[in-house]
Tab-separated table of C-alpha atoms in Angstrom:
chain	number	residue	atom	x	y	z
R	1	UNK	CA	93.257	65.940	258.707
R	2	UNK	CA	92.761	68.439	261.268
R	3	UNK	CA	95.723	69.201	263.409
R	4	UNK	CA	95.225	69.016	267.447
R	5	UNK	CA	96.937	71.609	269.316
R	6	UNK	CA	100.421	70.887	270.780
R	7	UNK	CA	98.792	70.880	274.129
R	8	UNK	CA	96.208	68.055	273.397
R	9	UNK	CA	98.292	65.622	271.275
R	10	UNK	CA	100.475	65.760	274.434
R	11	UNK	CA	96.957	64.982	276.972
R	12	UNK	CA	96.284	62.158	274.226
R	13	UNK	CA	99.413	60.506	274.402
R	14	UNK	CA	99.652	60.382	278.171
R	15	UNK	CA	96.110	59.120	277.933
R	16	UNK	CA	97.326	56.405	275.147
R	17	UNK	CA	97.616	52.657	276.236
R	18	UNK	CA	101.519	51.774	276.533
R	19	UNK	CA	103.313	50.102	274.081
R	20	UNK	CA	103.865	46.302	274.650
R	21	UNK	CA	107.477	45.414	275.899
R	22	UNK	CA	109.035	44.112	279.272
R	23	UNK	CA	107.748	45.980	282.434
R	24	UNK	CA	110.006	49.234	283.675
R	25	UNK	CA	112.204	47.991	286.764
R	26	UNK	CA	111.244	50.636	289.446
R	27	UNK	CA	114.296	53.059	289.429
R	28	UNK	CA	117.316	52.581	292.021
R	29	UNK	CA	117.607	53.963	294.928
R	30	UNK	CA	120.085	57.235	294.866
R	31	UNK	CA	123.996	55.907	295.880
R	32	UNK	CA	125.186	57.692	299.185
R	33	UNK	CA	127.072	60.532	298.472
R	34	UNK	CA	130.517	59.453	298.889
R	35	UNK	CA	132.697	60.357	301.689
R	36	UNK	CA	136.522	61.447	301.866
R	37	UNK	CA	138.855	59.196	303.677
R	38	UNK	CA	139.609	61.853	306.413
R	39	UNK	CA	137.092	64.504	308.118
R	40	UNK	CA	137.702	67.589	310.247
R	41	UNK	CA	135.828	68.701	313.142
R	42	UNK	CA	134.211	71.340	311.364
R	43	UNK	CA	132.937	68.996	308.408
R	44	UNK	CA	131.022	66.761	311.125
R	45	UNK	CA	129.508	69.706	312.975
R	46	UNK	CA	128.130	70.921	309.674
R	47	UNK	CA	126.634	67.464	308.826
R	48	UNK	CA	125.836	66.263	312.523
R	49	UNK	CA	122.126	66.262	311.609
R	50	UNK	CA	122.432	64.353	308.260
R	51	UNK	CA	119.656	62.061	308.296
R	52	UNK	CA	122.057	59.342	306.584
R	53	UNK	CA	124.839	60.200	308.959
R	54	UNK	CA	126.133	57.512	311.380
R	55	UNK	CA	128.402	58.353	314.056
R	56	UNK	CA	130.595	55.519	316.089
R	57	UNK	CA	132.344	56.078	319.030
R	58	UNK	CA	135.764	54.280	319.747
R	59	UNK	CA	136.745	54.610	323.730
R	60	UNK	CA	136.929	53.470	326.863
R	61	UNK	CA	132.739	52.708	327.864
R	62	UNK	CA	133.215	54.884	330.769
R	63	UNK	CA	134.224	57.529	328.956
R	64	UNK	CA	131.704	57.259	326.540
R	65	UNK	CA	129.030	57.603	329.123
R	66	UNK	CA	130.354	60.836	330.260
R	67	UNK	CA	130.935	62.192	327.281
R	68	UNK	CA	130.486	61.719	323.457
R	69	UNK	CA	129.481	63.901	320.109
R	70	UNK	CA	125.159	63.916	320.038
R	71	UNK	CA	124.185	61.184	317.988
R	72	UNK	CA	127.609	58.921	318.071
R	73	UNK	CA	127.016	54.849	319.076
R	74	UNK	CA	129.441	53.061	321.039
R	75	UNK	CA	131.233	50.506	318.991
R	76	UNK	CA	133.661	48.197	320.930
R	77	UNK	CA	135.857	45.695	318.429
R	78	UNK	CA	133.750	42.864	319.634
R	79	UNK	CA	130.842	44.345	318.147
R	80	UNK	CA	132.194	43.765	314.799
R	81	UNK	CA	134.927	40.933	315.266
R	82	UNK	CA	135.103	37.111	316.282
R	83	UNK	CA	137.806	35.679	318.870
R	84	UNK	CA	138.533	31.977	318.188
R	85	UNK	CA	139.455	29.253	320.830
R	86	UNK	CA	141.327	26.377	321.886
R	87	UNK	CA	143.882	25.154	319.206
R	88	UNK	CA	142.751	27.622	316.453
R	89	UNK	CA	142.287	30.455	318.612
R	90	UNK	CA	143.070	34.325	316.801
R	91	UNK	CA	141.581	37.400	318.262
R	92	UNK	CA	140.164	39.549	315.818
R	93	UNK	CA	138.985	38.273	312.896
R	94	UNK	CA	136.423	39.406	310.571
R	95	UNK	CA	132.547	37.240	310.780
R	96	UNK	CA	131.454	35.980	307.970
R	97	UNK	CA	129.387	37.827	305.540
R	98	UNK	CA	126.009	37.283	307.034
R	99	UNK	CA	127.315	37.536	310.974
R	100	UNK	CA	129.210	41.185	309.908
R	101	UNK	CA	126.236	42.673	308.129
R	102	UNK	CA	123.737	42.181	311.569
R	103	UNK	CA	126.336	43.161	313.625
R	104	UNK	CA	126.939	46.454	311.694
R	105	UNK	CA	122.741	46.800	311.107
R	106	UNK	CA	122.713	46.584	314.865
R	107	UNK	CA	125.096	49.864	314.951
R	108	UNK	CA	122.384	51.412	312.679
R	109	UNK	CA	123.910	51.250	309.635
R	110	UNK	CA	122.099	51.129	306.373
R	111	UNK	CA	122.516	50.729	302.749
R	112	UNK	CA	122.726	54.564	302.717
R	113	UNK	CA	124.572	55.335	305.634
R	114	UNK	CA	127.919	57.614	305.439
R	115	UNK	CA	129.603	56.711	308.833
R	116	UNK	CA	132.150	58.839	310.298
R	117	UNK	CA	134.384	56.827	312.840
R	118	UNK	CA	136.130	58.629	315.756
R	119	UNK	CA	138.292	57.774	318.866
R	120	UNK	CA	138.151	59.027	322.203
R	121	UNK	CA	141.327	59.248	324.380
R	122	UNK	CA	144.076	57.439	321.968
R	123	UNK	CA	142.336	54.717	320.707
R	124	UNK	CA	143.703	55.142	317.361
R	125	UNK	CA	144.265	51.880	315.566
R	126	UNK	CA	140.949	50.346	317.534
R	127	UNK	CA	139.144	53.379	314.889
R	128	UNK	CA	141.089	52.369	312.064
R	129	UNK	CA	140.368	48.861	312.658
R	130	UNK	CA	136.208	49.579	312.742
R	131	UNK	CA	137.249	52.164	309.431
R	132	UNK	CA	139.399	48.638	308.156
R	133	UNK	CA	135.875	46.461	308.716
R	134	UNK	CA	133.109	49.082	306.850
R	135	UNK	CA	135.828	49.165	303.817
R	136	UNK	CA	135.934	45.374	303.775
R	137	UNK	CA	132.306	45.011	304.051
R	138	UNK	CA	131.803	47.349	301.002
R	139	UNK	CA	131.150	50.461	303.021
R	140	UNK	CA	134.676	51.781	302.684
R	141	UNK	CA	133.813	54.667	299.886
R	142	UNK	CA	131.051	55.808	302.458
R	143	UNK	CA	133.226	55.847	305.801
R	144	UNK	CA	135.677	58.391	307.012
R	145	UNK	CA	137.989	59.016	310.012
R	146	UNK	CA	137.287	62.098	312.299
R	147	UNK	CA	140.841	63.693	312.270
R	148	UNK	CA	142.327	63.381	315.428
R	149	UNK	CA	139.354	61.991	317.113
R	150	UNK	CA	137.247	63.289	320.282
R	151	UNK	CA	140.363	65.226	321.176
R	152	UNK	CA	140.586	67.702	318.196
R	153	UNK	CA	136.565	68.199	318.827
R	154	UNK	CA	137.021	68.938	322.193
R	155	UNK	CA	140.087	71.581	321.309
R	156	UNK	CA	137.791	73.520	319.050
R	157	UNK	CA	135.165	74.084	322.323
R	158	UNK	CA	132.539	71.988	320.290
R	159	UNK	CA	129.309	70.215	322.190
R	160	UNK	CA	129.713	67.046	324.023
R	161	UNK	CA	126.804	64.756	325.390
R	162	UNK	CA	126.605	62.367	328.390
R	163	UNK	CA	122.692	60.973	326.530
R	164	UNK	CA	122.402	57.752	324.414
R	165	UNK	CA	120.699	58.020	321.466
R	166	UNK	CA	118.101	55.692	320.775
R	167	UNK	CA	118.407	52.572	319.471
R	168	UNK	CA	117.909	52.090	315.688
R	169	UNK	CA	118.661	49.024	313.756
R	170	UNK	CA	120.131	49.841	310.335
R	171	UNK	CA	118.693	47.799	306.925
R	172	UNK	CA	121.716	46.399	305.209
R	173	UNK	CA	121.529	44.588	301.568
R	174	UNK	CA	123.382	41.066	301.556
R	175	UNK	CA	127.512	42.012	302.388
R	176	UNK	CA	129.793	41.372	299.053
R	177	UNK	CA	133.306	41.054	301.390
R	178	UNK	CA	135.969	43.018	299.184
R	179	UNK	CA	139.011	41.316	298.891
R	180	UNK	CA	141.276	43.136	301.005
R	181	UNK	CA	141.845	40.007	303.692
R	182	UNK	CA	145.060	38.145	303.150
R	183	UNK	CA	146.014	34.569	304.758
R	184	UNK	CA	149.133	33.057	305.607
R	185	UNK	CA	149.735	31.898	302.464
R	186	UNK	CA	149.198	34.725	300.953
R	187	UNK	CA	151.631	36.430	302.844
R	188	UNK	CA	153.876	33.611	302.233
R	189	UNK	CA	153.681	33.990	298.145
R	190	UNK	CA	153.849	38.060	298.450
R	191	UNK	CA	157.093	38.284	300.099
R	192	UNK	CA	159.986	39.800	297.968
R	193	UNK	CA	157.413	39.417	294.693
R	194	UNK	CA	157.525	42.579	292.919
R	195	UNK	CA	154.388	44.841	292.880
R	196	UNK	CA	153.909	43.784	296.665
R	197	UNK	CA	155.031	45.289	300.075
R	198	UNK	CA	154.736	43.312	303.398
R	199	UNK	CA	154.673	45.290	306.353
R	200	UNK	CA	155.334	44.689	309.942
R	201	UNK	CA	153.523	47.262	311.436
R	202	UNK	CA	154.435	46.799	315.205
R	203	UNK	CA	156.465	49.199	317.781
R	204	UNK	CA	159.943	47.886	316.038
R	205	UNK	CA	161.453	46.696	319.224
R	206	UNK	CA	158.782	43.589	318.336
R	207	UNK	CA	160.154	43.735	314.823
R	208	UNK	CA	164.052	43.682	315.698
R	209	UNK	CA	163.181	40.811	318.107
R	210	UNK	CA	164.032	43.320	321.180
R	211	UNK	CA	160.810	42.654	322.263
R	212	UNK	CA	158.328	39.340	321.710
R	213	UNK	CA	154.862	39.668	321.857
R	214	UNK	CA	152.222	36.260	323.163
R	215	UNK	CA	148.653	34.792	323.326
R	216	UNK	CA	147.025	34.388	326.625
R	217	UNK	CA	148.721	31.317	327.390
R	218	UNK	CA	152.171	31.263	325.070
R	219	UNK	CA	154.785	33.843	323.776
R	220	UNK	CA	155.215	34.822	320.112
R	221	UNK	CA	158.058	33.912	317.590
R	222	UNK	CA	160.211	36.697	318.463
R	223	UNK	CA	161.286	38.789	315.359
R	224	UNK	CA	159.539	39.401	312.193
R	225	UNK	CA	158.738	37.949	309.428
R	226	UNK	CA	161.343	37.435	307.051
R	227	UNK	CA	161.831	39.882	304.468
R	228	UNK	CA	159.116	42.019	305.670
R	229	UNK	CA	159.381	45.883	306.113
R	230	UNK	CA	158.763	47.668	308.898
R	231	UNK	CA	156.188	51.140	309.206
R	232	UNK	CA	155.214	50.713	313.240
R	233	UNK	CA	151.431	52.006	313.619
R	234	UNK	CA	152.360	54.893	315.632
R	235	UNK	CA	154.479	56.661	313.293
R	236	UNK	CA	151.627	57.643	310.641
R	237	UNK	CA	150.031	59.786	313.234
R	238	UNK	CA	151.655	62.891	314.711
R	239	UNK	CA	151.747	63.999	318.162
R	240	UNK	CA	147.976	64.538	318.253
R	241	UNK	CA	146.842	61.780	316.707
R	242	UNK	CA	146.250	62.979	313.344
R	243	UNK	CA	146.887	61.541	310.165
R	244	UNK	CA	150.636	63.212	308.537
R	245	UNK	CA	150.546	65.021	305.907
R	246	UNK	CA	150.764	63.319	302.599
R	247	UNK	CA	153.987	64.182	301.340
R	248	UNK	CA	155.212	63.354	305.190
R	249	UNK	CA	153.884	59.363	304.900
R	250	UNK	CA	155.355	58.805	301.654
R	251	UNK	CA	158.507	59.557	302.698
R	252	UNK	CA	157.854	57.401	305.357
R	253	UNK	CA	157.350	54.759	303.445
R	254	UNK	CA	159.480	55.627	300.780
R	255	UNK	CA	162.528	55.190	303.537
R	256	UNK	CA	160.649	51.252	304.644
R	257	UNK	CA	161.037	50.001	300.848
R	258	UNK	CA	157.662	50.455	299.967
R	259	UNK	CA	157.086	51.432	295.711
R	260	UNK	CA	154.542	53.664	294.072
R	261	UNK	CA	152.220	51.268	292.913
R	262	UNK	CA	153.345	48.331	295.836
R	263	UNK	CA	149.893	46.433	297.187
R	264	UNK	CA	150.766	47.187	300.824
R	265	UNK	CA	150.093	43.686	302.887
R	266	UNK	CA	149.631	44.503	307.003
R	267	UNK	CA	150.266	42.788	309.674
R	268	UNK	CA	151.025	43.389	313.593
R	269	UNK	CA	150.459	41.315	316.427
R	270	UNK	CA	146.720	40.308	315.599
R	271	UNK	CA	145.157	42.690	313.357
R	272	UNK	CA	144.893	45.872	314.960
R	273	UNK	CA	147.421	48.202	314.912
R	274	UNK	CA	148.273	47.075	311.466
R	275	UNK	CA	144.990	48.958	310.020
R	276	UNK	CA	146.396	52.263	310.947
R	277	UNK	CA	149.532	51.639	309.422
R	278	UNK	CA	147.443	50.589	306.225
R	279	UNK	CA	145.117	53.776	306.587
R	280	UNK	CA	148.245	55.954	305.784
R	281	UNK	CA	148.644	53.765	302.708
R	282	UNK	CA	145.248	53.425	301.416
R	283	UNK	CA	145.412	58.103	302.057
R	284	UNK	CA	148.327	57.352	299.897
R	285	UNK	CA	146.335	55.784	297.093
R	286	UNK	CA	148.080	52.186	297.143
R	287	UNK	CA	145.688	48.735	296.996
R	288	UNK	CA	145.952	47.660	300.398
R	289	UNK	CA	145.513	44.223	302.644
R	290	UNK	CA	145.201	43.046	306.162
R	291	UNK	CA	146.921	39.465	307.345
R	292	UNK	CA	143.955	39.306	310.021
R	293	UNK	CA	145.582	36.516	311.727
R	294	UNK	CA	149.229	38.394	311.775
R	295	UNK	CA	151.857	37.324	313.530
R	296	UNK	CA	149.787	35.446	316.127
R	297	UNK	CA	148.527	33.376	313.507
R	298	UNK	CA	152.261	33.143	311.763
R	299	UNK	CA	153.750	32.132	314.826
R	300	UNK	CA	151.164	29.711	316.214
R	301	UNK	CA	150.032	28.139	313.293
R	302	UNK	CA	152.730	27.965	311.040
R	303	UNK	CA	156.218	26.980	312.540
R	304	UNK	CA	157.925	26.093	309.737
R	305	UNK	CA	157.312	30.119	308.110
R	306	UNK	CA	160.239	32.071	308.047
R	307	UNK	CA	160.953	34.363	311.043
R	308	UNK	CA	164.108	36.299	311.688
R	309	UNK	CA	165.427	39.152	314.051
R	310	UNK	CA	166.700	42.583	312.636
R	311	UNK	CA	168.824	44.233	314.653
R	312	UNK	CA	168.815	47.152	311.805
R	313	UNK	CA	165.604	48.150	313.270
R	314	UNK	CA	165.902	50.725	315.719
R	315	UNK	CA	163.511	51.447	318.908
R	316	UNK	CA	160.507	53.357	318.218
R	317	UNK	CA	158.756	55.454	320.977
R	318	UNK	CA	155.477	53.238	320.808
R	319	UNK	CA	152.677	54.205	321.981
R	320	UNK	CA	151.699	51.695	324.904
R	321	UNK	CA	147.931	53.126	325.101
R	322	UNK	CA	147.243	52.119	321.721
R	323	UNK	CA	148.747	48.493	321.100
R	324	UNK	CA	146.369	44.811	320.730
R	325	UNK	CA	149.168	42.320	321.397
R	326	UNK	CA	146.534	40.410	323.883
């Protein structure tokens, strides 16, 4: 039998009918390159132009429409949050599954997106809380926090914008909600449980019961709840709003009780300013959780839950441009 050249045996067999067997599944999609938890300046102005880069804006709307990084879209909380009413009402809870994925398609975000978040003036834990809502939503690997916001951009003399970009609507696959949303009695069944850390994470005046936060139309349970911790939001950050070092925010929460290892549950007084507290901890590598409802919904909701006053707790400076107690 005569031998055909390499060449043409290959020509034959690409000619060749294919074997029987199950039709090839079209091959997935690449995964978006993964993003780290905290970006500088420098890291966004190198990937400003990324075609799968989506920039959101946390600020005042004024201020956004005099100035803003090229490219970033406004996001205010109530883009990507519900309020309820009457008897049940909480501010600032998460939509359900299909309600969260069009709002966050509506901010252009895709499938493939890597989003950087970023604050203007000190709208820190509003960021953290839109950072809080991509990472429950599944997005979290893909989403970082500009370090120290609009501010630190500004103090490296990079370009600002006063022009919209155009709308775009993002394409989204159905939204598998991680499980990083804890409820009352959750909370409840967590505290002193070994393996788990609850954390009050408001000014600690609120915490020692100095201070008592309220809804619209009636005042909090004044204190905390009993036996949790306390890391106040505004202590994670340093004097420019940037995220401590490492080494700093373990000690930090070394000193509050909190293990290596500890699940870190959140709370504040209705689900903001916790999620900067729990951005330190998720930088420090612990599994962590957000009572959305916090202490409005503990206090409203559930009068017969332990509350009690610490006067161990001293003052913190708090930062009174950055709080949600409505």
């Amino acid at each position: 039998m005569t031998k055909l050249p390499a060449a043409l045996s290959l020509l034959v067999a690409l000619a060749a009918p294919a074997a029987a067997g199950p039709p090839r599944s079209p091959p997935a999609a690449p995964a978006a390159e993964a993003m780290p938890l905290v970006v500088q300046p420098a890291w966004l102005a190198a990937h400003l132009t990324d075609k799968d880069l989506v920039v959101l804006h946390v600020g005042d709307p004024d201020g956004y429409r005099k100035q803003h990084i090229a490219g970033a879209r406004k996001v205010e909380l109530s883009d990507i949050s519900i309020s309820m009413q009457g008897k049940d009402q909480l501010h600032l809870e998460l939509p359900p599954p299909d309600d969260l994925r069009h709002r966050l398609e509506a901010l252009g975000i895709s499938s493939g997106s890597r989003i950087v978040v970023y604050f203007a003036e000190d709208w820190v834990s509003p960021a953290t809380r839109v950072v809080f809502t991509l990472d429950a939503a599944g997005l979290g690997a893909r989403t970082a926090l500009l370090d120290g916001g609009l501010p630190a951009w500004l103090r490296e003399h990079r370009g600002v914008t006063d022009a919209a970009p155009p709308a775009r609507t993002g394409a989204l696959a159905p939204l598998a909600i991680r499980p990083i949303v804890a409820d009352a009695t959750t909370v409840l069944a967590s505290l002193g449980k070994p393996g788990f850390a609850v954390i009050d994470a408001r000014d600690a005046t609120f915490y020692a019961g100095t201070a008592t936060g309220h809804s619209h139309d009636q005042p909090h349970r004044t204190g905390h709840i009993t036996g949790a911790l306390s890391v106040p939001f505004d202590t994670v950050f340093d004097d420019q709003n940037r995220l401590r070092p490492d080494d700093d925010l373990r000690a930090r929460f070394a000193r509050a009780g909190v293990k290596p290892g500890d699940t870190v549950i959140g709370y504040c007084h209705i689900g903001q300013q916790a999620t900067a507290m729990l951005f330190a901890a998720r930088r420090l590598g612990h599994t962590v959780m957000l009572y959305d409802g916090s202490f409005e919904d503990w206090s409203l909701h559930h009068p017969g839950y332990p509350v009690e006053a610490s006067p161990r707790a001293a003052p913190g400076p708090g930062d009174k441009r950055d709080k949600d107690a409505p």
